[in-house]
């Protein structure tokens, strides 16, 4: 599997501000994804980060709130904009290695608390 | 879209006994079914997966079975150990689509 890192690992932010989360992979990957995991809950896909084009967002998530960049095949960012306490969650990136059947591997996550 | 149901939500078993977690999926075009283990404060880790052309797969103490007709798949852990305590998530992926749809998770507790 690939080595996946995320920055920051955690942050405490004030409402109304924005936070950008970085995801770095040690090898080129075709697919990168961003998930949200609220406390005690399952993983919910926010969007697929496409290299060289706009991200593909899932129902309930919009670009204005969660802008995503994917400048190359090893890096992506997710911004959580105009934050409210409801955005407090763990945000995880994952990568699809396309080794055989599209296994996905997760980064360590970013724990966000919004006051 | 795909919907994945997972049961039970919590499961406690005596150390050494077996644990079984079941998932059902709605999209008959789904063909890839991974299982993830998430320990407290850690990232989800892929522990085993199965493709739709296979009925069963084993890896030491863990196994996954798939029933395509009934659209359900199960995780079996034998000879459970305290380190098996974690939250387990099943997921499904539709052929030609990279996205995973996750189940709601099962909190497994192994009682020493």
PDB file of C-alpha atoms in Angstrom:
ATOM      1  CA  UNK A   1       0.000   0.000   0.000  1.00  0.00           C
ATOM      2  CA  UNK A   2       1.017   3.657  -0.345  1.00  0.00           C
ATOM      3  CA  UNK A   3       2.207   5.924   2.451  1.00  0.00           C
ATOM      4  CA  UNK A   4      -0.435   8.593   2.952  1.00  0.00           C
ATOM      5  CA  UNK A   5      -0.006  11.633   5.177  1.00  0.00           C
ATOM      6  CA  UNK A   6      -2.370  14.407   6.169  1.00  0.00           C
ATOM      7  CA  UNK A   7      -1.778  17.839   7.631  1.00  0.00           C
ATOM      8  CA  UNK A   8      -2.801  19.041  10.119  1.00  0.00           C
ATOM      9  CA  UNK A   9      -3.519  16.009  12.275  1.00  0.00           C
ATOM     10  CA  UNK A  10      -5.902  18.094  14.366  1.00  0.00           C
ATOM     11  CA  UNK A  11      -7.028  21.667  14.737  1.00  0.00           C
ATOM     12  CA  UNK A  12      -9.379  23.799  16.778  1.00  0.00           C
ATOM     13  CA  UNK A  13     -10.949  26.622  14.809  1.00  0.00           C
ATOM     14  CA  UNK A  14     -13.354  29.478  15.372  1.00  0.00           C
ATOM     15  CA  UNK A  15     -16.687  29.545  13.609  1.00  0.00           C
ATOM     16  CA  UNK A  16     -16.722  31.502  10.381  1.00  0.00           C
ATOM     17  CA  UNK A  17     -13.119  30.689   9.528  1.00  0.00           C
ATOM     18  CA  UNK A  18     -11.750  28.217   6.967  1.00  0.00           C
ATOM     19  CA  UNK A  19      -9.266  25.364   7.253  1.00  0.00           C
ATOM     20  CA  UNK A  20      -7.331  23.676   4.455  1.00  0.00           C
ATOM     21  CA  UNK A  21      -6.363  20.047   4.915  1.00  0.00           C
ATOM     22  CA  UNK A  22      -3.556  18.546   2.877  1.00  0.00           C
ATOM     23  CA  UNK A  23      -3.197  14.956   1.712  1.00  0.00           C
ATOM     24  CA  UNK A  24       0.124  13.704   0.361  1.00  0.00           C
ATOM     25  CA  UNK A  25       0.866  10.279  -1.127  1.00  0.00           C
ATOM     26  CA  UNK A  26       4.330   8.835  -1.698  1.00  0.00           C
ATOM     27  CA  UNK A  27       3.453   7.531  -5.169  1.00  0.00           C
ATOM     28  CA  UNK A  28       1.289   8.602  -8.048  1.00  0.00           C
ATOM     29  CA  UNK A  29      -2.304   7.490  -7.698  1.00  0.00           C
ATOM     30  CA  UNK A  30      -5.223   7.773 -10.040  1.00  0.00           C
ATOM     31  CA  UNK A  31      -7.995   8.262  -7.550  1.00  0.00           C
ATOM     32  CA  UNK A  32      -8.139  10.378  -4.418  1.00  0.00           C
ATOM     33  CA  UNK A  33     -11.192  10.782  -2.218  1.00  0.00           C
ATOM     34  CA  UNK A  34     -12.254  12.885   0.746  1.00  0.00           C
ATOM     35  CA  UNK A  35     -14.461  11.495   3.502  1.00  0.00           C
ATOM     36  CA  UNK A  36     -16.040  12.847   6.645  1.00  0.00           C
ATOM     37  CA  UNK A  37     -16.490  10.742   9.752  1.00  0.00           C
ATOM     38  CA  UNK A  38     -18.573  12.294  12.480  1.00  0.00           C
ATOM     39  CA  UNK A  39     -18.064  11.015  16.031  1.00  0.00           C
ATOM     40  CA  UNK A  40     -19.196   7.409  16.358  1.00  0.00           C
ATOM     41  CA  UNK A  41     -20.445   7.327  12.779  1.00  0.00           C
ATOM     42  CA  UNK A  42     -19.556   5.708   9.499  1.00  0.00           C
ATOM     43  CA  UNK A  43     -17.589   7.210   6.646  1.00  0.00           C
ATOM     44  CA  UNK A  44     -19.382   9.546   4.268  1.00  0.00           C
ATOM     45  CA  UNK A  45     -17.850  10.406   0.921  1.00  0.00           C
ATOM     46  CA  UNK A  46     -17.598  14.148   0.348  1.00  0.00           C
ATOM     47  CA  UNK A  47     -16.083  14.130  -3.132  1.00  0.00           C
ATOM     48  CA  UNK A  48     -13.729  12.488  -5.579  1.00  0.00           C
ATOM     49  CA  UNK A  49     -10.684  14.648  -6.290  1.00  0.00           C
ATOM     50  CA  UNK A  50      -9.942  14.518 -10.000  1.00  0.00           C
ATOM     51  CA  UNK A  51      -6.524  15.462 -11.274  1.00  0.00           C
ATOM     52  CA  UNK A  52      -6.729  18.321 -13.725  1.00  0.00           C
ATOM     53  CA  UNK A  53     -10.453  18.877 -13.416  1.00  0.00           C
ATOM     54  CA  UNK A  54     -13.106  19.824 -10.896  1.00  0.00           C
ATOM     55  CA  UNK A  55     -13.901  17.473  -8.058  1.00  0.00           C
ATOM     56  CA  UNK A  56     -17.035  15.355  -8.210  1.00  0.00           C
ATOM     57  CA  UNK A  57     -19.219  16.052  -5.185  1.00  0.00           C
ATOM     58  CA  UNK A  58     -21.688  13.727  -3.516  1.00  0.00           C
ATOM     59  CA  UNK A  59     -25.228  14.686  -2.722  1.00  0.00           C
ATOM     60  CA  UNK A  60     -25.329  17.099   0.180  1.00  0.00           C
ATOM     61  CA  UNK A  61     -21.839  18.496  -0.360  1.00  0.00           C
ATOM     62  CA  UNK A  62     -21.103  21.595  -2.445  1.00  0.00           C
ATOM     63  CA  UNK A  63     -17.981  23.156  -3.844  1.00  0.00           C
ATOM     64  CA  UNK A  64     -18.500  26.496  -2.108  1.00  0.00           C
ATOM     65  CA  UNK A  65     -18.387  24.788   1.281  1.00  0.00           C
ATOM     66  CA  UNK A  66     -15.741  22.152   0.498  1.00  0.00           C
ATOM     67  CA  UNK A  67     -13.469  23.351  -2.292  1.00  0.00           C
ATOM     68  CA  UNK A  68     -10.973  20.718  -3.380  1.00  0.00           C
ATOM     69  CA  UNK A  69      -7.757  20.965  -5.336  1.00  0.00           C
ATOM     70  CA  UNK A  70      -5.819  18.171  -7.038  1.00  0.00           C
ATOM     71  CA  UNK A  71      -2.821  19.770  -8.753  1.00  0.00           C
ATOM     72  CA  UNK A  72      -1.001  16.489  -9.400  1.00  0.00           C
ATOM     73  CA  UNK A  73      -1.169  12.728  -8.886  1.00  0.00           C
ATOM     74  CA  UNK A  74       0.310  12.772  -5.374  1.00  0.00           C
ATOM     75  CA  UNK A  75      -1.391  15.684  -3.625  1.00  0.00           C
ATOM     76  CA  UNK A  76      -4.824  17.069  -2.826  1.00  0.00           C
ATOM     77  CA  UNK A  77      -6.340  19.635  -0.494  1.00  0.00           C
ATOM     78  CA  UNK A  78      -9.779  19.948   1.058  1.00  0.00           C
ATOM     79  CA  UNK A  79     -10.913  23.288   2.462  1.00  0.00           C
ATOM     80  CA  UNK A  80     -13.716  23.481   4.979  1.00  0.00           C
ATOM     81  CA  UNK A  81     -15.122  26.983   4.506  1.00  0.00           C
ATOM     82  CA  UNK A  82     -17.091  29.273   6.778  1.00  0.00           C
ATOM     83  CA  UNK A  83     -17.021  26.672   9.509  1.00  0.00           C
ATOM     84  CA  UNK A  84     -19.718  26.048  12.090  1.00  0.00           C
ATOM     85  CA  UNK A  85     -19.713  23.649  15.060  1.00  0.00           C
ATOM     86  CA  UNK A  86     -21.572  21.127  12.866  1.00  0.00           C
ATOM     87  CA  UNK A  87     -18.406  20.792  10.791  1.00  0.00           C
ATOM     88  CA  UNK A  88     -16.586  19.284  13.765  1.00  0.00           C
ATOM     89  CA  UNK A  89     -15.565  15.893  12.492  1.00  0.00           C
ATOM     90  CA  UNK A  90     -12.687  13.760  11.287  1.00  0.00           C
ATOM     91  CA  UNK A  91     -11.768  14.343   7.669  1.00  0.00           C
ATOM     92  CA  UNK A  92      -9.958  11.553   5.868  1.00  0.00           C
ATOM     93  CA  UNK A  93      -8.438  11.287   2.453  1.00  0.00           C
ATOM     94  CA  UNK A  94      -8.156   7.955   0.709  1.00  0.00           C
ATOM     95  CA  UNK A  95      -6.414   6.783  -2.410  1.00  0.00           C
ATOM     96  CA  UNK A  96      -7.296   4.151  -4.953  1.00  0.00           C
ATOM     97  CA  UNK A  97      -4.219   2.273  -6.044  1.00  0.00           C
ATOM     98  CA  UNK A  98      -5.820   0.430  -8.924  1.00  0.00           C
ATOM     99  CA  UNK A  99      -3.559  -2.505  -8.197  1.00  0.00           C
ATOM    100  CA  UNK A 100      -6.295  -4.922  -9.057  1.00  0.00           C
ATOM    101  CA  UNK A 101      -9.811  -4.141  -7.947  1.00  0.00           C
ATOM    102  CA  UNK A 102      -9.647  -0.560  -6.764  1.00  0.00           C
ATOM    103  CA  UNK A 103      -8.649  -1.061  -3.161  1.00  0.00           C
ATOM    104  CA  UNK A 104      -8.753   2.137  -1.171  1.00  0.00           C
ATOM    105  CA  UNK A 105      -6.349   3.081   1.586  1.00  0.00           C
ATOM    106  CA  UNK A 106      -6.879   5.863   4.079  1.00  0.00           C
ATOM    107  CA  UNK A 107      -4.777   8.656   5.419  1.00  0.00           C
ATOM    108  CA  UNK A 108      -4.526   9.150   9.196  1.00  0.00           C
ATOM    109  CA  UNK A 109      -7.261  11.757   9.262  1.00  0.00           C
ATOM    110  CA  UNK A 110      -7.616  15.325  10.490  1.00  0.00           C
ATOM    111  CA  UNK A 111      -9.622  15.889  13.644  1.00  0.00           C
ATOM    112  CA  UNK A 112     -11.386  19.241  13.380  1.00  0.00           C
ATOM    113  CA  UNK A 113     -13.134  20.970  16.248  1.00  0.00           C
ATOM    114  CA  UNK A 114     -15.071  24.156  15.559  1.00  0.00           C
ATOM    115  CA  UNK A 115     -15.926  26.370  18.511  1.00  0.00           C
TER     116      UNK A 115
ATOM    117  CA  UNK B   1     -27.615   4.800  -5.421  1.00  0.00           C
ATOM    118  CA  UNK B   2     -26.072   1.956  -3.477  1.00  0.00           C
ATOM    119  CA  UNK B   3     -27.252   1.303   0.073  1.00  0.00           C
ATOM    120  CA  UNK B   4     -25.334  -0.946   2.467  1.00  0.00           C
ATOM    121  CA  UNK B   5     -26.880  -2.192   5.697  1.00  0.00           C
ATOM    122  CA  UNK B   6     -24.717  -3.691   8.422  1.00  0.00           C
ATOM    123  CA  UNK B   7     -25.664  -5.779  11.464  1.00  0.00           C
ATOM    124  CA  UNK B   8     -25.245  -5.944  14.357  1.00  0.00           C
ATOM    125  CA  UNK B   9     -24.227  -2.456  15.444  1.00  0.00           C
ATOM    126  CA  UNK B  10     -22.507  -3.862  18.528  1.00  0.00           C
ATOM    127  CA  UNK B  11     -21.205  -7.338  19.240  1.00  0.00           C
ATOM    128  CA  UNK B  12     -19.521  -8.775  22.304  1.00  0.00           C
ATOM    129  CA  UNK B  13     -17.913 -12.200  22.241  1.00  0.00           C
ATOM    130  CA  UNK B  14     -15.771 -14.187  24.629  1.00  0.00           C
ATOM    131  CA  UNK B  15     -12.126 -14.435  23.737  1.00  0.00           C
ATOM    132  CA  UNK B  16     -11.577 -17.520  21.615  1.00  0.00           C
ATOM    133  CA  UNK B  17     -15.120 -17.589  20.252  1.00  0.00           C
ATOM    134  CA  UNK B  18     -16.130 -16.605  16.728  1.00  0.00           C
ATOM    135  CA  UNK B  19     -17.679 -13.345  15.561  1.00  0.00           C
ATOM    136  CA  UNK B  20     -19.835 -12.822  12.487  1.00  0.00           C
ATOM    137  CA  UNK B  21     -20.832  -9.476  10.980  1.00  0.00           C
ATOM    138  CA  UNK B  22     -23.321  -9.291   8.119  1.00  0.00           C
ATOM    139  CA  UNK B  23     -23.941  -6.739   5.390  1.00  0.00           C
ATOM    140  CA  UNK B  24     -26.518  -6.473   2.644  1.00  0.00           C
ATOM    141  CA  UNK B  25     -26.279  -4.293  -0.443  1.00  0.00           C
ATOM    142  CA  UNK B  26     -28.883  -2.995  -2.833  1.00  0.00           C
ATOM    143  CA  UNK B  27     -27.067  -2.519  -6.159  1.00  0.00           C
ATOM    144  CA  UNK B  28     -26.800  -5.773  -8.101  1.00  0.00           C
ATOM    145  CA  UNK B  29     -24.010  -4.191 -10.187  1.00  0.00           C
ATOM    146  CA  UNK B  30     -21.707  -4.012  -7.151  1.00  0.00           C
ATOM    147  CA  UNK B  31     -18.773  -6.350  -7.582  1.00  0.00           C
ATOM    148  CA  UNK B  32     -16.190  -5.469  -4.934  1.00  0.00           C
ATOM    149  CA  UNK B  33     -16.705  -5.767  -1.174  1.00  0.00           C
ATOM    150  CA  UNK B  34     -13.948  -4.707   1.240  1.00  0.00           C
ATOM    151  CA  UNK B  35     -13.906  -4.837   5.021  1.00  0.00           C
ATOM    152  CA  UNK B  36     -12.147  -2.240   7.153  1.00  0.00           C
ATOM    153  CA  UNK B  37     -11.072  -2.357  10.779  1.00  0.00           C
ATOM    154  CA  UNK B  38     -10.865   0.909  12.691  1.00  0.00           C
ATOM    155  CA  UNK B  39      -9.263   0.993  16.108  1.00  0.00           C
ATOM    156  CA  UNK B  40      -9.971   3.909  18.400  1.00  0.00           C
ATOM    157  CA  UNK B  41      -8.335   7.076  17.110  1.00  0.00           C
ATOM    158  CA  UNK B  42      -6.842   5.325  14.092  1.00  0.00           C
ATOM    159  CA  UNK B  43      -7.531   5.275  10.389  1.00  0.00           C
ATOM    160  CA  UNK B  44      -9.670   2.526   8.797  1.00  0.00           C
ATOM    161  CA  UNK B  45      -7.450  -0.372   7.717  1.00  0.00           C
ATOM    162  CA  UNK B  46      -8.352  -2.704   4.857  1.00  0.00           C
ATOM    163  CA  UNK B  47      -8.301  -6.219   6.311  1.00  0.00           C
ATOM    164  CA  UNK B  48      -9.885  -8.372   3.628  1.00  0.00           C
ATOM    165  CA  UNK B  49     -11.915  -7.998   0.470  1.00  0.00           C
ATOM    166  CA  UNK B  50     -13.837 -10.157  -1.967  1.00  0.00           C
ATOM    167  CA  UNK B  51     -14.809  -9.842  -5.600  1.00  0.00           C
ATOM    168  CA  UNK B  52     -18.118 -10.924  -7.027  1.00  0.00           C
ATOM    169  CA  UNK B  53     -16.614 -13.841  -8.928  1.00  0.00           C
ATOM    170  CA  UNK B  54     -15.581 -15.501  -5.653  1.00  0.00           C
ATOM    171  CA  UNK B  55     -17.826 -17.003  -2.973  1.00  0.00           C
ATOM    172  CA  UNK B  56     -15.386 -17.113  -0.073  1.00  0.00           C
ATOM    173  CA  UNK B  57     -11.958 -15.842   0.846  1.00  0.00           C
ATOM    174  CA  UNK B  58      -9.840 -16.622   3.907  1.00  0.00           C
ATOM    175  CA  UNK B  59      -6.827 -14.992   5.477  1.00  0.00           C
ATOM    176  CA  UNK B  60      -5.699 -16.725   8.642  1.00  0.00           C
ATOM    177  CA  UNK B  61      -8.419 -16.114  11.260  1.00  0.00           C
ATOM    178  CA  UNK B  62     -10.635 -13.933   9.096  1.00  0.00           C
ATOM    179  CA  UNK B  63     -12.850 -14.943   6.208  1.00  0.00           C
ATOM    180  CA  UNK B  64     -15.451 -13.263   4.057  1.00  0.00           C
ATOM    181  CA  UNK B  65     -18.347 -14.966   2.280  1.00  0.00           C
ATOM    182  CA  UNK B  66     -20.478 -13.530  -0.489  1.00  0.00           C
ATOM    183  CA  UNK B  67     -23.942 -14.528  -1.635  1.00  0.00           C
ATOM    184  CA  UNK B  68     -24.620 -12.620  -4.858  1.00  0.00           C
ATOM    185  CA  UNK B  69     -28.135 -13.955  -5.242  1.00  0.00           C
ATOM    186  CA  UNK B  70     -29.185 -12.704  -1.828  1.00  0.00           C
ATOM    187  CA  UNK B  71     -26.906  -9.642  -2.090  1.00  0.00           C
ATOM    188  CA  UNK B  72     -25.251 -10.123   1.223  1.00  0.00           C
ATOM    189  CA  UNK B  73     -21.747 -10.724   2.480  1.00  0.00           C
ATOM    190  CA  UNK B  74     -20.317 -11.548   5.884  1.00  0.00           C
ATOM    191  CA  UNK B  75     -17.110 -11.232   7.861  1.00  0.00           C
ATOM    192  CA  UNK B  76     -16.110 -14.170  10.048  1.00  0.00           C
ATOM    193  CA  UNK B  77     -13.445 -13.903  12.713  1.00  0.00           C
ATOM    194  CA  UNK B  78     -12.442 -17.137  14.432  1.00  0.00           C
ATOM    195  CA  UNK B  79     -10.481 -17.650  17.651  1.00  0.00           C
ATOM    196  CA  UNK B  80     -11.027 -14.030  18.596  1.00  0.00           C
ATOM    197  CA  UNK B  81      -8.352 -12.166  20.518  1.00  0.00           C
ATOM    198  CA  UNK B  82      -8.442  -8.914  22.521  1.00  0.00           C
ATOM    199  CA  UNK B  83      -6.700  -7.084  19.664  1.00  0.00           C
ATOM    200  CA  UNK B  84      -9.695  -7.842  17.443  1.00  0.00           C
ATOM    201  CA  UNK B  85     -11.691  -5.289  19.459  1.00  0.00           C
ATOM    202  CA  UNK B  86     -12.452  -2.426  17.059  1.00  0.00           C
ATOM    203  CA  UNK B  87     -15.134  -1.006  14.803  1.00  0.00           C
ATOM    204  CA  UNK B  88     -15.553  -2.935  11.564  1.00  0.00           C
ATOM    205  CA  UNK B  89     -17.009  -1.415   8.396  1.00  0.00           C
ATOM    206  CA  UNK B  90     -18.181  -3.230   5.301  1.00  0.00           C
ATOM    207  CA  UNK B  91     -18.372  -1.456   1.959  1.00  0.00           C
ATOM    208  CA  UNK B  92     -19.524  -2.050  -1.585  1.00  0.00           C
ATOM    209  CA  UNK B  93     -18.258  -0.775  -4.900  1.00  0.00           C
ATOM    210  CA  UNK B  94     -20.124  -0.783  -8.184  1.00  0.00           C
ATOM    211  CA  UNK B  95     -18.382  -2.092 -11.260  1.00  0.00           C
ATOM    212  CA  UNK B  96     -16.774   0.797 -13.176  1.00  0.00           C
ATOM    213  CA  UNK B  97     -17.188   3.225 -10.281  1.00  0.00           C
ATOM    214  CA  UNK B  98     -14.346   3.891  -7.870  1.00  0.00           C
ATOM    215  CA  UNK B  99     -16.588   5.033  -5.020  1.00  0.00           C
ATOM    216  CA  UNK B 100     -17.136   2.974  -1.899  1.00  0.00           C
ATOM    217  CA  UNK B 101     -20.429   2.964  -0.033  1.00  0.00           C
ATOM    218  CA  UNK B 102     -19.918   2.073   3.616  1.00  0.00           C
ATOM    219  CA  UNK B 103     -22.098   0.248   6.080  1.00  0.00           C
ATOM    220  CA  UNK B 104     -22.889   1.808   9.430  1.00  0.00           C
ATOM    221  CA  UNK B 105     -20.234  -0.117  11.329  1.00  0.00           C
ATOM    222  CA  UNK B 106     -20.082  -2.802  14.023  1.00  0.00           C
ATOM    223  CA  UNK B 107     -18.365  -2.216  17.344  1.00  0.00           C
ATOM    224  CA  UNK B 108     -16.802  -5.559  18.276  1.00  0.00           C
ATOM    225  CA  UNK B 109     -15.693  -6.104  21.849  1.00  0.00           C
ATOM    226  CA  UNK B 110     -13.720  -9.193  22.825  1.00  0.00           C
ATOM    227  CA  UNK B 111     -14.241 -10.133  26.460  1.00  0.00           C
ATOM    228  CA  UNK B 112     -11.100 -11.642  28.045  1.00  0.00           C
TER     229      UNK B 112
END
